[in-house]
PDB file of N, CA, C and O in Angstrom:
ATOM      1  N   MET T   1       9.425  -5.484  -8.398  1.00  0.00           N
ATOM      2  CA  MET T   1       8.693  -5.215  -7.178  1.00  0.00           C
ATOM      3  C   MET T   1       9.638  -5.342  -6.001  1.00  0.00           C
ATOM      4  O   MET T   1      10.451  -6.236  -5.945  1.00  0.00           O
ATOM      5  N   TYR T   2       9.506  -4.425  -5.072  1.00  0.00           N
ATOM      6  CA  TYR T   2      10.276  -4.463  -3.840  1.00  0.00           C
ATOM      7  C   TYR T   2       9.307  -4.405  -2.674  1.00  0.00           C
ATOM      8  O   TYR T   2       8.335  -3.663  -2.706  1.00  0.00           O
ATOM      9  N   TYR T   3       9.544  -5.197  -1.665  1.00  0.00           N
ATOM     10  CA  TYR T   3       8.712  -5.134  -0.474  1.00  0.00           C
ATOM     11  C   TYR T   3       9.539  -5.529   0.727  1.00  0.00           C
ATOM     12  O   TYR T   3      10.543  -6.221   0.620  1.00  0.00           O
ATOM     13  N   LYS T   4       9.113  -5.045   1.875  1.00  0.00           N
ATOM     14  CA  LYS T   4       9.783  -5.392   3.123  1.00  0.00           C
ATOM     15  C   LYS T   4       8.746  -5.317   4.238  1.00  0.00           C
ATOM     16  O   LYS T   4       7.953  -4.395   4.293  1.00  0.00           O
ATOM     17  N   ILE T   5       8.759  -6.281   5.101  1.00  0.00           N
ATOM     18  CA  ILE T   5       7.894  -6.274   6.270  1.00  0.00           C
ATOM     19  C   ILE T   5       8.794  -6.500   7.480  1.00  0.00           C
ATOM     20  O   ILE T   5       9.600  -7.414   7.495  1.00  0.00           O
ATOM     21  N   ASN T   6       8.672  -5.640   8.487  1.00  0.00           N
ATOM     22  CA  ASN T   6       9.542  -5.807   9.637  1.00  0.00           C
ATOM     23  C   ASN T   6       9.105  -6.988  10.490  1.00  0.00           C
ATOM     24  O   ASN T   6       8.083  -7.613  10.246  1.00  0.00           O
ATOM     25  N   SER T   7       9.875  -7.302  11.505  1.00  0.00           N
ATOM     26  CA  SER T   7       9.636  -8.510  12.296  1.00  0.00           C
ATOM     27  C   SER T   7       8.299  -8.493  13.028  1.00  0.00           C
ATOM     28  O   SER T   7       7.734  -9.537  13.300  1.00  0.00           O
ATOM     29  N   SER T   8       7.764  -7.310  13.315  1.00  0.00           N
ATOM     30  CA  SER T   8       6.470  -7.261  13.999  1.00  0.00           C
ATOM     31  C   SER T   8       5.314  -7.449  13.037  1.00  0.00           C
ATOM     32  O   SER T   8       4.174  -7.632  13.453  1.00  0.00           O
ATOM     33  N   GLY T   9       5.601  -7.382  11.731  1.00  0.00           N
ATOM     34  CA  GLY T   9       4.549  -7.552  10.740  1.00  0.00           C
ATOM     35  C   GLY T   9       3.735  -6.305  10.477  1.00  0.00           C
ATOM     36  O   GLY T   9       2.818  -6.311   9.685  1.00  0.00           O
ATOM     37  N   SER T  10       4.072  -5.200  11.149  1.00  0.00           N
ATOM     38  CA  SER T  10       3.242  -4.004  11.028  1.00  0.00           C
ATOM     39  C   SER T  10       3.726  -3.035   9.961  1.00  0.00           C
ATOM     40  O   SER T  10       2.981  -2.174   9.538  1.00  0.00           O
ATOM     41  N   LYS T  11       4.958  -3.162   9.514  1.00  0.00           N
ATOM     42  CA  LYS T  11       5.485  -2.209   8.551  1.00  0.00           C
ATOM     43  C   LYS T  11       5.482  -2.792   7.147  1.00  0.00           C
ATOM     44  O   LYS T  11       5.991  -3.865   6.914  1.00  0.00           O
ATOM     45  N   ILE T  12       4.916  -2.031   6.224  1.00  0.00           N
ATOM     46  CA  ILE T  12       4.864  -2.421   4.819  1.00  0.00           C
ATOM     47  C   ILE T  12       5.603  -1.370   4.018  1.00  0.00           C
ATOM     48  O   ILE T  12       5.417  -0.175   4.232  1.00  0.00           O
ATOM     49  N   CYS T  13       6.428  -1.804   3.108  1.00  0.00           N
ATOM     50  CA  CYS T  13       7.109  -0.897   2.195  1.00  0.00           C
ATOM     51  C   CYS T  13       7.143  -1.572   0.827  1.00  0.00           C
ATOM     52  O   CYS T  13       7.826  -2.568   0.646  1.00  0.00           O
ATOM     53  N   LEU T  14       6.363  -1.037  -0.114  1.00  0.00           N
ATOM     54  CA  LEU T  14       6.234  -1.636  -1.437  1.00  0.00           C
ATOM     55  C   LEU T  14       6.594  -0.646  -2.529  1.00  0.00           C
ATOM     56  O   LEU T  14       6.195   0.515  -2.467  1.00  0.00           O
ATOM     57  N   ASP T  15       7.313  -1.083  -3.508  1.00  0.00           N
ATOM     58  CA  ASP T  15       7.526  -0.359  -4.760  1.00  0.00           C
ATOM     59  C   ASP T  15       7.084  -1.304  -5.865  1.00  0.00           C
ATOM     60  O   ASP T  15       7.750  -2.298  -6.137  1.00  0.00           O
ATOM     61  N   VAL T  16       5.941  -1.006  -6.473  1.00  0.00           N
ATOM     62  CA  VAL T  16       5.397  -1.913  -7.470  1.00  0.00           C
ATOM     63  C   VAL T  16       4.574  -1.142  -8.498  1.00  0.00           C
ATOM     64  O   VAL T  16       3.767  -0.294  -8.141  1.00  0.00           O
ATOM     65  N   MET T  17       4.804  -1.408  -9.764  1.00  0.00           N
ATOM     66  CA  MET T  17       4.049  -0.837 -10.875  1.00  0.00           C
ATOM     67  C   MET T  17       3.886   0.684 -10.775  1.00  0.00           C
ATOM     68  O   MET T  17       2.816   1.225 -11.018  1.00  0.00           O
ATOM     69  N   GLY T  18       4.941   1.371 -10.400  1.00  0.00           N
ATOM     70  CA  GLY T  18       4.892   2.830 -10.309  1.00  0.00           C
ATOM     71  C   GLY T  18       4.313   3.375  -9.016  1.00  0.00           C
ATOM     72  O   GLY T  18       4.176   4.583  -8.847  1.00  0.00           O
ATOM     73  N   TRP T  19       3.984   2.521  -8.096  1.00  0.00           N
ATOM     74  CA  TRP T  19       3.422   2.919  -6.809  1.00  0.00           C
ATOM     75  C   TRP T  19       4.439   2.685  -5.701  1.00  0.00           C
ATOM     76  O   TRP T  19       5.145   1.686  -5.692  1.00  0.00           O
ATOM     77  N   HIS T  20       4.501   3.602  -4.754  1.00  0.00           N
ATOM     78  CA  HIS T  20       5.296   3.414  -3.546  1.00  0.00           C
ATOM     79  C   HIS T  20       4.313   3.486  -2.388  1.00  0.00           C
ATOM     80  O   HIS T  20       3.616   4.489  -2.226  1.00  0.00           O
ATOM     81  N   ILE T  21       4.220   2.407  -1.621  1.00  0.00           N
ATOM     82  CA  ILE T  21       3.218   2.286  -0.563  1.00  0.00           C
ATOM     83  C   ILE T  21       3.921   1.830   0.710  1.00  0.00           C
ATOM     84  O   ILE T  21       4.695   0.869   0.684  1.00  0.00           O
ATOM     85  N   TRP T  22       3.652   2.523   1.810  1.00  0.00           N
ATOM     86  CA  TRP T  22       4.302   2.155   3.062  1.00  0.00           C
ATOM     87  C   TRP T  22       3.416   2.525   4.241  1.00  0.00           C
ATOM     88  O   TRP T  22       2.500   3.326   4.125  1.00  0.00           O
ATOM     89  N   THR T  23       3.704   1.902   5.385  1.00  0.00           N
ATOM     90  CA  THR T  23       3.058   2.289   6.637  1.00  0.00           C
ATOM     91  C   THR T  23       4.027   3.143   7.417  1.00  0.00           C
ATOM     92  O   THR T  23       5.243   2.924   7.386  1.00  0.00           O
ATOM     93  N   ASN T  24       3.479   4.142   8.120  1.00  0.00           N
ATOM     94  CA  ASN T  24       4.340   4.971   8.954  1.00  0.00           C
ATOM     95  C   ASN T  24       4.347   4.414  10.374  1.00  0.00           C
ATOM     96  O   ASN T  24       3.756   3.374  10.652  1.00  0.00           O
ATOM     97  N   THR T  25       5.008   5.105  11.282  1.00  0.00           N
ATOM     98  CA  THR T  25       5.154   4.582  12.640  1.00  0.00           C
ATOM     99  C   THR T  25       3.844   4.563  13.419  1.00  0.00           C
ATOM    100  O   THR T  25       3.742   3.873  14.420  1.00  0.00           O
ATOM    101  N   GLN T  26       2.835   5.293  12.952  1.00  0.00           N
ATOM    102  CA  GLN T  26       1.524   5.276  13.601  1.00  0.00           C
ATOM    103  C   GLN T  26       0.591   4.240  12.980  1.00  0.00           C
ATOM    104  O   GLN T  26      -0.586   4.167  13.329  1.00  0.00           O
ATOM    105  N   GLY T  27       1.071   3.458  12.026  1.00  0.00           N
ATOM    106  CA  GLY T  27       0.260   2.424  11.395  1.00  0.00           C
ATOM    107  C   GLY T  27      -0.613   2.922  10.249  1.00  0.00           C
ATOM    108  O   GLY T  27      -1.433   2.186   9.724  1.00  0.00           O
ATOM    109  N   ARG T  28      -0.443   4.182   9.857  1.00  0.00           N
ATOM    110  CA  ARG T  28      -1.202   4.733   8.730  1.00  0.00           C
ATOM    111  C   ARG T  28      -0.584   4.246   7.429  1.00  0.00           C
ATOM    112  O   ARG T  28       0.618   4.007   7.358  1.00  0.00           O
ATOM    113  N   LEU T  29      -1.397   4.092   6.397  1.00  0.00           N
ATOM    114  CA  LEU T  29      -0.908   3.674   5.093  1.00  0.00           C
ATOM    115  C   LEU T  29      -0.737   4.906   4.218  1.00  0.00           C
ATOM    116  O   LEU T  29      -1.674   5.686   4.042  1.00  0.00           O
ATOM    117  N   ILE T  30       0.445   5.081   3.682  1.00  0.00           N
ATOM    118  CA  ILE T  30       0.751   6.184   2.780  1.00  0.00           C
ATOM    119  C   ILE T  30       0.887   5.590   1.382  1.00  0.00           C
ATOM    120  O   ILE T  30       1.609   4.617   1.184  1.00  0.00           O
ATOM    121  N   VAL T  31       0.186   6.176   0.423  1.00  0.00           N
ATOM    122  CA  VAL T  31       0.174   5.689  -0.950  1.00  0.00           C
ATOM    123  C   VAL T  31       0.649   6.812  -1.859  1.00  0.00           C
ATOM    124  O   VAL T  31       0.073   7.899  -1.861  1.00  0.00           O
ATOM    125  N   ASN T  32       1.693   6.563  -2.605  1.00  0.00           N
ATOM    126  CA  ASN T  32       2.231   7.543  -3.540  1.00  0.00           C
ATOM    127  C   ASN T  32       2.181   6.921  -4.933  1.00  0.00           C
ATOM    128  O   ASN T  32       2.972   6.049  -5.266  1.00  0.00           O
ATOM    129  N   GLY T  33       1.206   7.367  -5.715  1.00  0.00           N
ATOM    130  CA  GLY T  33       0.991   6.791  -7.032  1.00  0.00           C
ATOM    131  C   GLY T  33       1.734   7.519  -8.135  1.00  0.00           C
ATOM    132  O   GLY T  33       2.372   8.536  -7.912  1.00  0.00           O
ATOM    133  N   PRO T  34       1.631   7.005  -9.352  1.00  0.00           N
ATOM    134  CA  PRO T  34       2.364   7.552 -10.483  1.00  0.00           C
ATOM    135  C   PRO T  34       1.784   8.850 -11.044  1.00  0.00           C
ATOM    136  O   PRO T  34       2.467   9.558 -11.778  1.00  0.00           O
ATOM    137  N   ASP T  35       0.549   9.190 -10.696  1.00  0.00           N
ATOM    138  CA  ASP T  35      -0.082  10.400 -11.219  1.00  0.00           C
ATOM    139  C   ASP T  35      -0.184  11.469 -10.139  1.00  0.00           C
ATOM    140  O   ASP T  35      -0.229  11.161  -8.949  1.00  0.00           O
ATOM    141  N   GLU T  36      -0.283  12.736 -10.558  1.00  0.00           N
ATOM    142  CA  GLU T  36      -0.432  13.839  -9.614  1.00  0.00           C
ATOM    143  C   GLU T  36      -1.617  13.633  -8.676  1.00  0.00           C
ATOM    144  O   GLU T  36      -1.559  13.988  -7.510  1.00  0.00           O
ATOM    145  N   SER T  37      -2.705  13.085  -9.196  1.00  0.00           N
ATOM    146  CA  SER T  37      -3.906  12.910  -8.375  1.00  0.00           C
ATOM    147  C   SER T  37      -3.751  11.805  -7.328  1.00  0.00           C
ATOM    148  O   SER T  37      -4.594  11.678  -6.437  1.00  0.00           O
ATOM    149  N   ASN T  38      -2.691  11.032  -7.420  1.00  0.00           N
ATOM    150  CA  ASN T  38      -2.472   9.914  -6.494  1.00  0.00           C
ATOM    151  C   ASN T  38      -1.237  10.117  -5.620  1.00  0.00           C
ATOM    152  O   ASN T  38      -0.677   9.158  -5.119  1.00  0.00           O
ATOM    153  N   ARG T  39      -0.806  11.348  -5.445  1.00  0.00           N
ATOM    154  CA  ARG T  39       0.414  11.603  -4.676  1.00  0.00           C
ATOM    155  C   ARG T  39       0.127  11.750  -3.192  1.00  0.00           C
ATOM    156  O   ARG T  39      -0.784  12.456  -2.785  1.00  0.00           O
ATOM    157  N   LEU T  40       0.886  11.050  -2.404  1.00  0.00           N
ATOM    158  CA  LEU T  40       0.872  11.123  -0.944  1.00  0.00           C
ATOM    159  C   LEU T  40      -0.526  11.067  -0.340  1.00  0.00           C
ATOM    160  O   LEU T  40      -0.932  11.923   0.432  1.00  0.00           O
ATOM    161  N   LEU T  41      -1.242  10.021  -0.687  1.00  0.00           N
ATOM    162  CA  LEU T  41      -2.544   9.771  -0.072  1.00  0.00           C
ATOM    163  C   LEU T  41      -2.306   9.130   1.289  1.00  0.00           C
ATOM    164  O   LEU T  41      -1.427   8.286   1.446  1.00  0.00           O
ATOM    165  N   ASP T  42      -3.059   9.534   2.272  1.00  0.00           N
ATOM    166  CA  ASP T  42      -2.857   9.101   3.651  1.00  0.00           C
ATOM    167  C   ASP T  42      -4.136   8.440   4.153  1.00  0.00           C
ATOM    168  O   ASP T  42      -5.192   9.066   4.187  1.00  0.00           O
ATOM    169  N   PHE T  43      -4.030   7.174   4.545  1.00  0.00           N
ATOM    170  CA  PHE T  43      -5.183   6.428   5.040  1.00  0.00           C
ATOM    171  C   PHE T  43      -4.958   6.060   6.501  1.00  0.00           C
ATOM    172  O   PHE T  43      -3.854   5.697   6.890  1.00  0.00           O
ATOM    173  N   ALA T  44      -6.005   6.126   7.299  1.00  0.00           N
ATOM    174  CA  ALA T  44      -5.900   5.865   8.739  1.00  0.00           C
ATOM    175  C   ALA T  44      -5.463   4.433   9.041  1.00  0.00           C
ATOM    176  O   ALA T  44      -4.776   4.184  10.030  1.00  0.00           O
ATOM    177  N   THR T  45      -5.864   3.496   8.177  1.00  0.00           N
ATOM    178  CA  THR T  45      -5.491   2.095   8.382  1.00  0.00           C
ATOM    179  C   THR T  45      -5.088   1.477   7.042  1.00  0.00           C
ATOM    180  O   THR T  45      -5.426   2.007   5.977  1.00  0.00           O
ATOM    181  N   VAL T  46      -4.429   0.366   7.117  1.00  0.00           N
ATOM    182  CA  VAL T  46      -4.057  -0.373   5.907  1.00  0.00           C
ATOM    183  C   VAL T  46      -5.322  -0.824   5.171  1.00  0.00           C
ATOM    184  O   VAL T  46      -5.405  -0.730   3.947  1.00  0.00           O
ATOM    185  N   ASP T  47      -6.315  -1.275   5.922  1.00  0.00           N
ATOM    186  CA  ASP T  47      -7.554  -1.736   5.290  1.00  0.00           C
ATOM    187  C   ASP T  47      -8.255  -0.627   4.509  1.00  0.00           C
ATOM    188  O   ASP T  47      -8.806  -0.882   3.437  1.00  0.00           O
ATOM    189  N   GLU T  48      -8.252   0.596   5.032  1.00  0.00           N
ATOM    190  CA  GLU T  48      -8.859   1.717   4.303  1.00  0.00           C
ATOM    191  C   GLU T  48      -8.137   1.958   2.979  1.00  0.00           C
ATOM    192  O   GLU T  48      -8.762   2.213   1.955  1.00  0.00           O
ATOM    193  N   GLY T  49      -6.819   1.871   3.001  1.00  0.00           N
ATOM    194  CA  GLY T  49      -6.037   2.039   1.779  1.00  0.00           C
ATOM    195  C   GLY T  49      -6.305   0.933   0.770  1.00  0.00           C
ATOM    196  O   GLY T  49      -6.453   1.194  -0.426  1.00  0.00           O
ATOM    197  N   ILE T  50      -6.376  -0.290   1.251  1.00  0.00           N
ATOM    198  CA  ILE T  50      -6.671  -1.427   0.368  1.00  0.00           C
ATOM    199  C   ILE T  50      -8.048  -1.250  -0.267  1.00  0.00           C
ATOM    200  O   ILE T  50      -8.217  -1.452  -1.473  1.00  0.00           O
ATOM    201  N   THR T  51      -9.026  -0.849   0.535  1.00  0.00           N
ATOM    202  CA  THR T  51     -10.377  -0.631   0.012  1.00  0.00           C
ATOM    203  C   THR T  51     -10.385   0.454  -1.047  1.00  0.00           C
ATOM    204  O   THR T  51     -10.999   0.299  -2.108  1.00  0.00           O
ATOM    205  N   TRP T  52      -9.694   1.563  -0.796  1.00  0.00           N
ATOM    206  CA  TRP T  52      -9.637   2.654  -1.771  1.00  0.00           C
ATOM    207  C   TRP T  52      -8.998   2.189  -3.076  1.00  0.00           C
ATOM    208  O   TRP T  52      -9.511   2.462  -4.160  1.00  0.00           O
ATOM    209  N   LEU T  53      -7.887   1.482  -2.978  1.00  0.00           N
ATOM    210  CA  LEU T  53      -7.227   0.972  -4.176  1.00  0.00           C
ATOM    211  C   LEU T  53      -8.160   0.058  -4.962  1.00  0.00           C
ATOM    212  O   LEU T  53      -8.281   0.177  -6.181  1.00  0.00           O
ATOM    213  N   PHE T  54      -8.828  -0.833  -4.264  1.00  0.00           N
ATOM    214  CA  PHE T  54      -9.735  -1.782  -4.927  1.00  0.00           C
ATOM    215  C   PHE T  54     -10.913  -1.052  -5.576  1.00  0.00           C
ATOM    216  O   PHE T  54     -11.255  -1.305  -6.728  1.00  0.00           O
ATOM    217  N   MET T  55     -11.532  -0.140  -4.840  1.00  0.00           N
ATOM    218  CA  MET T  55     -12.726   0.542  -5.331  1.00  0.00           C
ATOM    219  C   MET T  55     -12.427   1.526  -6.469  1.00  0.00           C
ATOM    220  O   MET T  55     -13.321   1.866  -7.239  1.00  0.00           O
ATOM    221  N   THR T  56     -11.183   1.963  -6.587  1.00  0.00           N
ATOM    222  CA  THR T  56     -10.817   2.878  -7.670  1.00  0.00           C
ATOM    223  C   THR T  56     -10.204   2.136  -8.855  1.00  0.00           C
ATOM    224  O   THR T  56      -9.591   2.744  -9.731  1.00  0.00           O
ATOM    225  N   GLY T  57     -10.363   0.813  -8.884  1.00  0.00           N
ATOM    226  CA  GLY T  57      -9.941   0.023 -10.034  1.00  0.00           C
ATOM    227  C   GLY T  57      -8.499  -0.434 -10.023  1.00  0.00           C
ATOM    228  O   GLY T  57      -8.012  -0.980 -11.008  1.00  0.00           O
ATOM    229  N   ARG T  58      -7.822  -0.250  -8.923  1.00  0.00           N
ATOM    230  CA  ARG T  58      -6.417  -0.667  -8.826  1.00  0.00           C
ATOM    231  C   ARG T  58      -6.348  -1.998  -8.069  1.00  0.00           C
ATOM    232  O   ARG T  58      -5.680  -2.126  -7.048  1.00  0.00           O
ATOM    233  N   LYS T  59      -7.045  -2.983  -8.594  1.00  0.00           N
ATOM    234  CA  LYS T  59      -7.235  -4.252  -7.901  1.00  0.00           C
ATOM    235  C   LYS T  59      -5.940  -5.032  -7.727  1.00  0.00           C
ATOM    236  O   LYS T  59      -5.725  -5.654  -6.684  1.00  0.00           O
ATOM    237  N   ASP T  60      -5.051  -5.003  -8.732  1.00  0.00           N
ATOM    238  CA  ASP T  60      -3.779  -5.727  -8.608  1.00  0.00           C
ATOM    239  C   ASP T  60      -2.938  -5.157  -7.470  1.00  0.00           C
ATOM    240  O   ASP T  60      -2.347  -5.913  -6.692  1.00  0.00           O
ATOM    241  N   ILE T  61      -2.877  -3.843  -7.379  1.00  0.00           N
ATOM    242  CA  ILE T  61      -2.112  -3.197  -6.305  1.00  0.00           C
ATOM    243  C   ILE T  61      -2.754  -3.510  -4.955  1.00  0.00           C
ATOM    244  O   ILE T  61      -2.060  -3.816  -3.986  1.00  0.00           O
ATOM    245  N   ALA T  62      -4.082  -3.445  -4.886  1.00  0.00           N
ATOM    246  CA  ALA T  62      -4.796  -3.743  -3.636  1.00  0.00           C
ATOM    247  C   ALA T  62      -4.492  -5.160  -3.163  1.00  0.00           C
ATOM    248  O   ALA T  62      -4.266  -5.384  -1.971  1.00  0.00           O
ATOM    249  N   ARG T  63      -4.467  -6.097  -4.083  1.00  0.00           N
ATOM    250  CA  ARG T  63      -4.180  -7.492  -3.721  1.00  0.00           C
ATOM    251  C   ARG T  63      -2.754  -7.653  -3.198  1.00  0.00           C
ATOM    252  O   ARG T  63      -2.501  -8.407  -2.259  1.00  0.00           O
ATOM    253  N   ILE T  64      -1.806  -6.947  -3.807  1.00  0.00           N
ATOM    254  CA  ILE T  64      -0.413  -7.017  -3.362  1.00  0.00           C
ATOM    255  C   ILE T  64      -0.274  -6.434  -1.957  1.00  0.00           C
ATOM    256  O   ILE T  64       0.390  -7.005  -1.094  1.00  0.00           O
ATOM    257  N   VAL T  65      -0.915  -5.294  -1.704  1.00  0.00           N
ATOM    258  CA  VAL T  65      -0.864  -4.681  -0.365  1.00  0.00           C
ATOM    259  C   VAL T  65      -1.514  -5.611   0.653  1.00  0.00           C
ATOM    260  O   VAL T  65      -0.989  -5.788   1.765  1.00  0.00           O
ATOM    261  N   ASN T  66      -2.615  -6.230   0.283  1.00  0.00           N
ATOM    262  CA  ASN T  66      -3.286  -7.159   1.195  1.00  0.00           C
ATOM    263  C   ASN T  66      -2.376  -8.346   1.525  1.00  0.00           C
ATOM    264  O   ASN T  66      -2.298  -8.775   2.666  1.00  0.00           O
ATOM    265  N   LYS T  67      -1.689  -8.873   0.523  1.00  0.00           N
ATOM    266  CA  LYS T  67      -0.756  -9.976   0.773  1.00  0.00           C
ATOM    267  C   LYS T  67       0.377  -9.523   1.689  1.00  0.00           C
ATOM    268  O   LYS T  67       0.783 -10.266   2.586  1.00  0.00           O
ATOM    269  N   ALA T  68       0.891  -8.323   1.463  1.00  0.00           N
ATOM    270  CA  ALA T  68       1.952  -7.796   2.326  1.00  0.00           C
ATOM    271  C   ALA T  68       1.457  -7.644   3.767  1.00  0.00           C
ATOM    272  O   ALA T  68       2.168  -7.951   4.723  1.00  0.00           O
ATOM    273  N   LYS T  69       0.232  -7.173   3.904  1.00  0.00           N
ATOM    274  CA  LYS T  69      -0.365  -7.003   5.235  1.00  0.00           C
ATOM    275  C   LYS T  69      -0.401  -8.328   5.989  1.00  0.00           C
ATOM    276  O   LYS T  69      -0.148  -8.382   7.184  1.00  0.00           O
ATOM    277  N   HIS T  70      -0.696  -9.402   5.290  1.00  0.00           N
ATOM    278  CA  HIS T  70      -0.794 -10.715   5.915  1.00  0.00           C
ATOM    279  C   HIS T  70       0.517 -11.499   5.878  1.00  0.00           C
ATOM    280  O   HIS T  70       0.554 -12.669   6.252  1.00  0.00           O
ATOM    281  N   GLY T  71       1.594 -10.859   5.405  1.00  0.00           N
ATOM    282  CA  GLY T  71       2.894 -11.521   5.380  1.00  0.00           C
ATOM    283  C   GLY T  71       3.010 -12.625   4.363  1.00  0.00           C
ATOM    284  O   GLY T  71       3.824 -13.521   4.518  1.00  0.00           O
ATOM    285  N   GLU T  72       2.194 -12.558   3.309  1.00  0.00           N
ATOM    286  CA  GLU T  72       2.184 -13.629   2.319  1.00  0.00           C
ATOM    287  C   GLU T  72       3.165 -13.401   1.168  1.00  0.00           C
ATOM    288  O   GLU T  72       3.313 -14.276   0.333  1.00  0.00           O
ATOM    289  N   LEU T  73       3.801 -12.237   1.116  1.00  0.00           N
ATOM    290  CA  LEU T  73       4.804 -12.002   0.074  1.00  0.00           C
ATOM    291  C   LEU T  73       6.112 -12.611   0.528  1.00  0.00           C
ATOM    292  O   LEU T  73       6.533 -12.448   1.657  1.00  0.00           O
ATOM    293  N   VAL T  74       6.751 -13.314  -0.352  1.00  0.00           N
ATOM    294  CA  VAL T  74       8.023 -13.965  -0.011  1.00  0.00           C
ATOM    295  C   VAL T  74       9.114 -13.430  -0.886  1.00  0.00           C
ATOM    296  O   VAL T  74       8.931 -13.175  -2.023  1.00  0.00           O
TER     297      VAL T  74
END
């Protein structure tokens, strides 16, 4: 797993379990999953992306993104 959060806490960049997830400069969450159906999904907020991941059964990934959002990954 790779992750990075910038000093402002607003940027997330994760590579975990075949997923690449990051925030862009407008604060949108971009999710690039391992399957064609999960490529370059764009969410208006980090919370919307976390909710989508959780509701579609990707609970482990959702929890990791949530921890990154709150700066809890070390």
